[in-house]
PDB file of C-alpha atoms in Angstrom:
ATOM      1  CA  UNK A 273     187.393  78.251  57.668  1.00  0.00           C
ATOM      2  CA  UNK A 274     185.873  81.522  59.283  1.00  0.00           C
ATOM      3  CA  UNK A 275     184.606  81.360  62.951  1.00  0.00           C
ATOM      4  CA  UNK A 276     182.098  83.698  64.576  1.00  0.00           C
ATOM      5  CA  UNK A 277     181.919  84.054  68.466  1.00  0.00           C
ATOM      6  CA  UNK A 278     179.479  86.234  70.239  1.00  0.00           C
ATOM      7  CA  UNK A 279     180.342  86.597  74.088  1.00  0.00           C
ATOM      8  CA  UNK A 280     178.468  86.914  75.948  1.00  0.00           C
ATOM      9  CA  UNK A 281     175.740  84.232  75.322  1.00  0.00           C
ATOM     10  CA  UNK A 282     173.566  85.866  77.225  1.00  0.00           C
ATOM     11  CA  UNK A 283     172.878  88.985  79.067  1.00  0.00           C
ATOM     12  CA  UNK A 284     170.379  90.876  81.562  1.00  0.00           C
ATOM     13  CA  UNK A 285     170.418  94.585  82.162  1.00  0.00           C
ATOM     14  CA  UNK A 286     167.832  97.388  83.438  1.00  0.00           C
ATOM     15  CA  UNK A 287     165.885  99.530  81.459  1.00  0.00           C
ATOM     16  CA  UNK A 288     168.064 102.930  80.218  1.00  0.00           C
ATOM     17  CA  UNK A 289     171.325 101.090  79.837  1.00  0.00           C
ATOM     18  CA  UNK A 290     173.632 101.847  76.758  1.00  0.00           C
ATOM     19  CA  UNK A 291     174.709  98.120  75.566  1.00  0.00           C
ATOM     20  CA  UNK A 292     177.696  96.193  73.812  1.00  0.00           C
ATOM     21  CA  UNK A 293     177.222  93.409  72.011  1.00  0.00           C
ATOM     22  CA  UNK A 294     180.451  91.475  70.617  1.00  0.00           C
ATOM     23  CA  UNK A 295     181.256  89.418  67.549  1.00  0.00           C
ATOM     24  CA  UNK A 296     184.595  87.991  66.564  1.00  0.00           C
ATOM     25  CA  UNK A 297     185.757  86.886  63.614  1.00  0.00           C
ATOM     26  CA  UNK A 298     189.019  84.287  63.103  1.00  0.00           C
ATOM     27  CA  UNK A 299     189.599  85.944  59.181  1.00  0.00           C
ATOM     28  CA  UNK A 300     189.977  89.214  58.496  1.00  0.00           C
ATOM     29  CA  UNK A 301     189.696  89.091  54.464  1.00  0.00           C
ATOM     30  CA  UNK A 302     185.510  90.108  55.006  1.00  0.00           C
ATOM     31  CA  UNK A 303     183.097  91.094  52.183  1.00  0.00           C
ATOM     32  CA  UNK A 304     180.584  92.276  55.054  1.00  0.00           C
ATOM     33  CA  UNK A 305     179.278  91.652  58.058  1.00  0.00           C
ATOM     34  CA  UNK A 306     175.078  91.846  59.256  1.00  0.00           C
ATOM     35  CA  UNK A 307     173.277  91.892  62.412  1.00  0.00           C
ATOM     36  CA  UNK A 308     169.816  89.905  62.676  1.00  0.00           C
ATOM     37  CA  UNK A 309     167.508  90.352  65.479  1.00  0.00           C
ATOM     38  CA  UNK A 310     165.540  87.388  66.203  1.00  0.00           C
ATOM     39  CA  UNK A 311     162.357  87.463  68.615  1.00  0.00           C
ATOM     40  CA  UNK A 312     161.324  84.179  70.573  1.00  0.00           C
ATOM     41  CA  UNK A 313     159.635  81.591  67.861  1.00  0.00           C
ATOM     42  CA  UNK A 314     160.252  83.474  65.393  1.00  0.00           C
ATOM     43  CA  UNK A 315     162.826  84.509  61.754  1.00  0.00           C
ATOM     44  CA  UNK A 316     165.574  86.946  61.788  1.00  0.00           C
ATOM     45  CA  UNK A 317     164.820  90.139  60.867  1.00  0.00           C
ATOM     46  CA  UNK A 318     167.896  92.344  59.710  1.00  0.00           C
ATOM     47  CA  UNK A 319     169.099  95.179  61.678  1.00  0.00           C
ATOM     48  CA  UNK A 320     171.855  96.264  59.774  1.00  0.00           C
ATOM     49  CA  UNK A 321     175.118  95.716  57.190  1.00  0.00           C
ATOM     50  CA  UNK A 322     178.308  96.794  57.355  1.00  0.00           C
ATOM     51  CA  UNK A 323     180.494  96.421  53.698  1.00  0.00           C
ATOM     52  CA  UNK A 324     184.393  95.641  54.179  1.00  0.00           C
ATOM     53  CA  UNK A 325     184.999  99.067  53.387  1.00  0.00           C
ATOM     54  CA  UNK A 326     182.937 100.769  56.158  1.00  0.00           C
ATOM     55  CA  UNK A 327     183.634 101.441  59.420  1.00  0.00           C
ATOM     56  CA  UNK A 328     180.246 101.771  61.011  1.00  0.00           C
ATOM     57  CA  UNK A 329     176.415 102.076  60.069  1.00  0.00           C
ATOM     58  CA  UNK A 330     173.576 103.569  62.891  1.00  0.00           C
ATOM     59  CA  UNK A 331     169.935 103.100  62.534  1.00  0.00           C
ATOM     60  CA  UNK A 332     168.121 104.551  65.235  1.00  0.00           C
ATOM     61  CA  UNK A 333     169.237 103.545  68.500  1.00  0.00           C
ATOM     62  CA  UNK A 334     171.600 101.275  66.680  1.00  0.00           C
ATOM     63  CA  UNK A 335     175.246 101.921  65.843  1.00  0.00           C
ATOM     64  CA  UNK A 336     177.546  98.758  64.211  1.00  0.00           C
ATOM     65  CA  UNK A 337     180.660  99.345  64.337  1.00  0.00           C
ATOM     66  CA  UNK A 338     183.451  96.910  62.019  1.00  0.00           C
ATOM     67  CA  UNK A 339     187.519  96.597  63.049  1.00  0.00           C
ATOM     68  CA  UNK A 340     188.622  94.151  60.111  1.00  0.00           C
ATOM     69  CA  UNK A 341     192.060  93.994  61.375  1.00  0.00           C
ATOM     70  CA  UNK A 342     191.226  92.924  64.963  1.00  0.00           C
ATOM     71  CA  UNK A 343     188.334  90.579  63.785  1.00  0.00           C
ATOM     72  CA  UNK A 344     185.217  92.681  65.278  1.00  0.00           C
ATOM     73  CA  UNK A 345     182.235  94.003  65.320  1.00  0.00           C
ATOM     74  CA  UNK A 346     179.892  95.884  68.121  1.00  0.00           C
ATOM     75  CA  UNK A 347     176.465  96.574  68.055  1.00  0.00           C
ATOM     76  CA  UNK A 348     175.491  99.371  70.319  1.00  0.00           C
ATOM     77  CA  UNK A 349     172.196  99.676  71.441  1.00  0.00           C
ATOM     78  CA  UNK A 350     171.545 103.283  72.950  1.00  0.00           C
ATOM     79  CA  UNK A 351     169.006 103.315  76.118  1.00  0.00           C
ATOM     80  CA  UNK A 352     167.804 100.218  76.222  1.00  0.00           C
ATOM     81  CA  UNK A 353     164.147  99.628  76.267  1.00  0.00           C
ATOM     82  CA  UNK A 354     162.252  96.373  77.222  1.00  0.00           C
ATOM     83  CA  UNK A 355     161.030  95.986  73.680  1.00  0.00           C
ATOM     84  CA  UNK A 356     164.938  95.513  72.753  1.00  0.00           C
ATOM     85  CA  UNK A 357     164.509  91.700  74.618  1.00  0.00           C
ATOM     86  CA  UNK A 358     165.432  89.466  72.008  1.00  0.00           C
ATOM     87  CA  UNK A 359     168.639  87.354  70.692  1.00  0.00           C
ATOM     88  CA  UNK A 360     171.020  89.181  68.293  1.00  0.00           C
ATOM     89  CA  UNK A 361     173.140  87.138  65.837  1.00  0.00           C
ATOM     90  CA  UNK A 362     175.956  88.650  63.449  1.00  0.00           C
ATOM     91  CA  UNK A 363     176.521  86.917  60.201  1.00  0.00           C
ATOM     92  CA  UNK A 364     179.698  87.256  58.472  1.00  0.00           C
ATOM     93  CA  UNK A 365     180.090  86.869  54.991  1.00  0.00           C
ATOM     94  CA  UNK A 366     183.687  85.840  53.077  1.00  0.00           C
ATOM     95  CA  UNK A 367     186.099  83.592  51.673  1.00  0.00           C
ATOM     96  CA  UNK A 368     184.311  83.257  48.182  1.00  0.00           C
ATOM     97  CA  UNK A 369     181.289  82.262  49.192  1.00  0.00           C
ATOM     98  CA  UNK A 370     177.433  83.576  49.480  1.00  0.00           C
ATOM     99  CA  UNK A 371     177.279  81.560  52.118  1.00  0.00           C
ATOM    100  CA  UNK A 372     177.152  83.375  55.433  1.00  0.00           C
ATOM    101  CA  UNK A 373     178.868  82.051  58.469  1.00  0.00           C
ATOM    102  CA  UNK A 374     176.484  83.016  62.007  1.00  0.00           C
ATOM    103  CA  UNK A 375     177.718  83.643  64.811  1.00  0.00           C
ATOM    104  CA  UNK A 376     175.506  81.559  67.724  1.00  0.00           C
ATOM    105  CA  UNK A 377     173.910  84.926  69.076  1.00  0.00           C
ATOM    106  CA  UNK A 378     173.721  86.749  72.356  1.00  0.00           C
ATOM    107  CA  UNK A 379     170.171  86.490  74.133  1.00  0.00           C
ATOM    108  CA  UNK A 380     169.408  89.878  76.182  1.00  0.00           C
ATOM    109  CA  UNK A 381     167.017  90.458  78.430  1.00  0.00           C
ATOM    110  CA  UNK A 382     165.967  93.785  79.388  1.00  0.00           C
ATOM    111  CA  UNK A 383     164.167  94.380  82.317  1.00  0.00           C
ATOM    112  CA  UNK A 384     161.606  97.667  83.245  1.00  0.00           C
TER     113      UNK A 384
ATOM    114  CA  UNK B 297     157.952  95.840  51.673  1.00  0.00           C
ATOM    115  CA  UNK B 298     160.378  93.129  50.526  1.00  0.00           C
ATOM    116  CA  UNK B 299     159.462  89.441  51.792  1.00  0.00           C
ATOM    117  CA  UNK B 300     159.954  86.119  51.842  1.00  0.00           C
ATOM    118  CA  UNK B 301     157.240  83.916  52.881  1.00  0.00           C
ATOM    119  CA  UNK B 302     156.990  80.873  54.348  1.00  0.00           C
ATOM    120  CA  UNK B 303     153.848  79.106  54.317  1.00  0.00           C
ATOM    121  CA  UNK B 304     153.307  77.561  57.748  1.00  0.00           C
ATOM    122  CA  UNK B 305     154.220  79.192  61.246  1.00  0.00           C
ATOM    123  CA  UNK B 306     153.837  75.883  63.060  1.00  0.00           C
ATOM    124  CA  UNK B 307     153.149  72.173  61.704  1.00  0.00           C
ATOM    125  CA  UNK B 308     152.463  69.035  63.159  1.00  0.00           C
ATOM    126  CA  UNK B 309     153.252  65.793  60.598  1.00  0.00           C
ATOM    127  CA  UNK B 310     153.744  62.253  62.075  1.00  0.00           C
ATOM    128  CA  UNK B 311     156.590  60.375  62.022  1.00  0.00           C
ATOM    129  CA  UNK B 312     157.139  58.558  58.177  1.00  0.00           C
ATOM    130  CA  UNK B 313     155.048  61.590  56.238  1.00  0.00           C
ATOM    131  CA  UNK B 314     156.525  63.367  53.539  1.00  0.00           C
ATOM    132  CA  UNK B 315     156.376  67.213  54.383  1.00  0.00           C
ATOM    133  CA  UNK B 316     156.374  70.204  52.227  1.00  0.00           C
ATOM    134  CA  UNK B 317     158.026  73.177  53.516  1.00  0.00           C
ATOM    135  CA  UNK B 318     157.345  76.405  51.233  1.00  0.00           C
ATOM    136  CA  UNK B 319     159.131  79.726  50.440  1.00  0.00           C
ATOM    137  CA  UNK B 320     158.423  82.303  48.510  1.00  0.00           C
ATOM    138  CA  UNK B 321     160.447  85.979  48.025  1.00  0.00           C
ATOM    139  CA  UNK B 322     159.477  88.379  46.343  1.00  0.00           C
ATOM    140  CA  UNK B 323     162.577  90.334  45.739  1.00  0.00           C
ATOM    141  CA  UNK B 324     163.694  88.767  42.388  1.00  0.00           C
ATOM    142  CA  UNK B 325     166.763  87.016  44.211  1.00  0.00           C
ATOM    143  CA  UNK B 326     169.101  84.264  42.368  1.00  0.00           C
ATOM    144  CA  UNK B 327     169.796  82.950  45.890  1.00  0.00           C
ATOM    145  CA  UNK B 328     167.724  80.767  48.339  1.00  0.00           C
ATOM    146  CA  UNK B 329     168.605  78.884  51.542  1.00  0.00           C
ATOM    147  CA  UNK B 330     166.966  76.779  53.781  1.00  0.00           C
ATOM    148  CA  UNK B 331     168.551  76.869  57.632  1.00  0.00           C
ATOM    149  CA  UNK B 332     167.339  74.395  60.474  1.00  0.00           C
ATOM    150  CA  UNK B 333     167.472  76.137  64.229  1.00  0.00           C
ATOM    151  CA  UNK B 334     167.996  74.435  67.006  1.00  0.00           C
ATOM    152  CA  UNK B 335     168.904  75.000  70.540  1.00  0.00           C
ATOM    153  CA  UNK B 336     172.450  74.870  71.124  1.00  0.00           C
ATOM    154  CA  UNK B 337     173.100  74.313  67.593  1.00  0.00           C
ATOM    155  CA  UNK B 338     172.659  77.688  66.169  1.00  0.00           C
ATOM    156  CA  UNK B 339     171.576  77.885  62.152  1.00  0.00           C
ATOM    157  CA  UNK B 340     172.888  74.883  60.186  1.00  0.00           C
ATOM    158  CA  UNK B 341     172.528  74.890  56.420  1.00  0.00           C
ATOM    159  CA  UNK B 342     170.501  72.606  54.900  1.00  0.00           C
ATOM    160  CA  UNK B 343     171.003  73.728  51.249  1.00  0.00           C
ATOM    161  CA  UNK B 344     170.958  76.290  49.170  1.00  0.00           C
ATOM    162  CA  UNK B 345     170.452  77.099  45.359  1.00  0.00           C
ATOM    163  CA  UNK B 346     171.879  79.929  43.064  1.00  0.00           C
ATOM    164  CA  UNK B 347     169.604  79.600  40.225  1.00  0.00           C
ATOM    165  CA  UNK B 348     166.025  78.011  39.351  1.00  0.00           C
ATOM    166  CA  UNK B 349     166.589  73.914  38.607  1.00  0.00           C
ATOM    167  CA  UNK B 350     170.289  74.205  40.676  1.00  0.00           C
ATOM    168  CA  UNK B 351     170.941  73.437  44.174  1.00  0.00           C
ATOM    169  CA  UNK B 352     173.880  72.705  46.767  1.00  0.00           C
ATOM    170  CA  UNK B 353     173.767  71.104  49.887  1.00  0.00           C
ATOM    171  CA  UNK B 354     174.616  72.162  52.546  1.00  0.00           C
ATOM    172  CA  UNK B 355     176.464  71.222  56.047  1.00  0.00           C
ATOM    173  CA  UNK B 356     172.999  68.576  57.240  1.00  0.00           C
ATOM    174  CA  UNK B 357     171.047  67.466  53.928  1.00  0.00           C
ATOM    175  CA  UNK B 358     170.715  64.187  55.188  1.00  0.00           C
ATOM    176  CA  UNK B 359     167.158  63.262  55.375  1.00  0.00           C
ATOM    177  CA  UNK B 360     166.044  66.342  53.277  1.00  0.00           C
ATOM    178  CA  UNK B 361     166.002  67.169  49.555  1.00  0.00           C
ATOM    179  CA  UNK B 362     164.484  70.248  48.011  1.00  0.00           C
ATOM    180  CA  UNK B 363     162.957  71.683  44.490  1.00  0.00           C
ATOM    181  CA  UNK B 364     163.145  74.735  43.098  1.00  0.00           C
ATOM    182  CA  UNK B 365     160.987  74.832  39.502  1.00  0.00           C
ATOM    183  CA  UNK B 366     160.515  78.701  39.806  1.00  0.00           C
ATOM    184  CA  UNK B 367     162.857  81.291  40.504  1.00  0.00           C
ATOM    185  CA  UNK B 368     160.443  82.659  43.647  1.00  0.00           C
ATOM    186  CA  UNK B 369     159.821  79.837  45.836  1.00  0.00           C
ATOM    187  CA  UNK B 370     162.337  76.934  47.097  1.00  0.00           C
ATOM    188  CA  UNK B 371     160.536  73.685  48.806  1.00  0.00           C
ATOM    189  CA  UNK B 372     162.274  72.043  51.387  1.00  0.00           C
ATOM    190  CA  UNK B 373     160.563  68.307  51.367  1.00  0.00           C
ATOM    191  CA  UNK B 374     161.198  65.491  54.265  1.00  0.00           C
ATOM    192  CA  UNK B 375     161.127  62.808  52.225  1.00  0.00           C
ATOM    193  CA  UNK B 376     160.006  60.164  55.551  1.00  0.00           C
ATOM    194  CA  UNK B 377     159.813  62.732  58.673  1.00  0.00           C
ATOM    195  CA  UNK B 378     161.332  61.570  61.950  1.00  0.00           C
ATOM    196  CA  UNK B 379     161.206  63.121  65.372  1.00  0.00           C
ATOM    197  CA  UNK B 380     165.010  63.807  64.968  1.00  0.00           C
ATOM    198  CA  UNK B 381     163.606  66.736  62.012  1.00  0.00           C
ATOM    199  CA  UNK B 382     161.389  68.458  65.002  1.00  0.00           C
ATOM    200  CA  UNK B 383     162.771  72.139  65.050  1.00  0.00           C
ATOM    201  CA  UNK B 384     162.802  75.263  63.227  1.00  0.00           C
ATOM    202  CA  UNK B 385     162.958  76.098  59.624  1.00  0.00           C
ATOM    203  CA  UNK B 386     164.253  79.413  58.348  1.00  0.00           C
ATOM    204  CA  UNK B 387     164.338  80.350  54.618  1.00  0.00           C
ATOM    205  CA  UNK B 388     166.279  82.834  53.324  1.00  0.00           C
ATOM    206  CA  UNK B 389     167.079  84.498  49.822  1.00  0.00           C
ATOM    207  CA  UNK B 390     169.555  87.457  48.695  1.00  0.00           C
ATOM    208  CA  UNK B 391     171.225  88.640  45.413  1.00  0.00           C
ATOM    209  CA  UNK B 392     175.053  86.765  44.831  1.00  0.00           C
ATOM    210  CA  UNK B 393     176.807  89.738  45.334  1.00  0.00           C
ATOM    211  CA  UNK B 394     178.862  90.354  48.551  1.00  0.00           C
ATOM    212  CA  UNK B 395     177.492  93.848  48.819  1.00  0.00           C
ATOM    213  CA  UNK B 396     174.463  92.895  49.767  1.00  0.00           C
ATOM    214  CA  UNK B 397     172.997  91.105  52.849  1.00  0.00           C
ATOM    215  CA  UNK B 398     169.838  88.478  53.592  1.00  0.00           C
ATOM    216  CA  UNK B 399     166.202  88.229  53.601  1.00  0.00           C
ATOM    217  CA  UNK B 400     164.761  85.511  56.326  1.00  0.00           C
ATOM    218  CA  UNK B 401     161.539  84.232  56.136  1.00  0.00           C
ATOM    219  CA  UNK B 402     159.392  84.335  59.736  1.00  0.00           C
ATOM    220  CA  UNK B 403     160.192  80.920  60.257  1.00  0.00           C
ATOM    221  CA  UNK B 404     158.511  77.435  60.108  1.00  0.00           C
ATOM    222  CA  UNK B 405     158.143  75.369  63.784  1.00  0.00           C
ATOM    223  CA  UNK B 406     158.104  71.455  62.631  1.00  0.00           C
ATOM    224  CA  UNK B 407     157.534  69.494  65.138  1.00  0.00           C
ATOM    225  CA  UNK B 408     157.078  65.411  64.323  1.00  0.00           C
ATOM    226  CA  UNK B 409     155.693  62.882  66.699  1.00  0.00           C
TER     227      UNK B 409
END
């Protein structure tokens, strides 16, 4: 049965920083993996999706970054900006299913 | 712009009401999902469907059963709402192929007293 971590849970950083955000995964035999952004009270919106067969997508500020063979996945968010403030969760999809498994998110906070 | 809509951002029902919770994308997907939120918990699956008149449960159906007539929209329905169903409802739809990822709805805030 796949696993998904995200560590940390949560996180609080000034304004300008260049950020990591971590998701494992326990197997390695992915179809793809997606980030969600989700804003207080409200759905997740997609940020961006990574096949098996890529190594990395970028939107914007935003660079994802996929290592199947050590179970990973990074989301890099370039100078951070207060706007950025919300919880992102990865979702990882596999095992013969179209059922994703989520990981539980990391909630960051970033302060002017 | 590609959607899926959920009817209600917030809803107050009373304990023992039967609730309606409605979805609707827009995208022509096969696939629809409905997700409970809750602190702590992260998103458990309620169920899901692959086709119109077909549906699966999920990991928590218990106390929830759902209808889909029409290939756009997917009701989630509390048959007797308890206080225990207070949280947040996400909907979600995408095609059944692994190369492609998921729509969520904005998100429904039940809360039953």
């Amino acid at each position: 049965k796949q696993e998904v971590t995200q560590i940390p849970a949560a996180l609080s950083v000034p304004e300008g920083e260049n950020l990591v955000l971590n998701c494992s995964f326990t197997d390695s035999a992915i179809y793809n993996l997606q980030w969600f952004r989700q804003d207080p009270g409200k759905g997740l919106t997609s940020l961006l999706l990574i096949q098996s067969s890529q190594r990395e997508q970028t939107s914007g500020r935003l660079n994802a970054s996929l290592d199947k063979s050590s179970g990973r996945s990074t989301l890099y968010i370039a100078a951070s900006q207060p706007g950025d403030s919300a919880t992102y969760l990865c979702a990882v999809l596999s095992g013969g299913s179209y059922i994703p498994t989520f990981g539980r998110g990391t909630s960051l906070i970033v302060h002017p | 712009d590609v959607k899926v809509t959920q009817s209600s951002r917030y809803l107050v029902k009373r304990t023992g009401e039967k609730v309606f919770l409605e979805c609707v994308q827009d995208m022509d997907h096969e696939n629809m999902f409905w997700y409970r939120q809750d602190p702590g918990l992260g998103l458990r699956l309620i169920y899901f469907s692959y086709d119109v008149k077909m549906k699966e449960k999920g990991d928590i159906p218990e106390g929830y059963s759902v209808s889909r007539e029409k290939k756009e929209r997917f009701s989630l329905i509390l048959e007797s709402a308890s206080t225990n169903q207070t949280s947040m409802y996400l909907c979600a739809s995408s095609f059944p192929r692994v190369n492609y990822g998921y729509t969520f709805g904005s998100g429904t805030r039940l809360t039953v007293v």
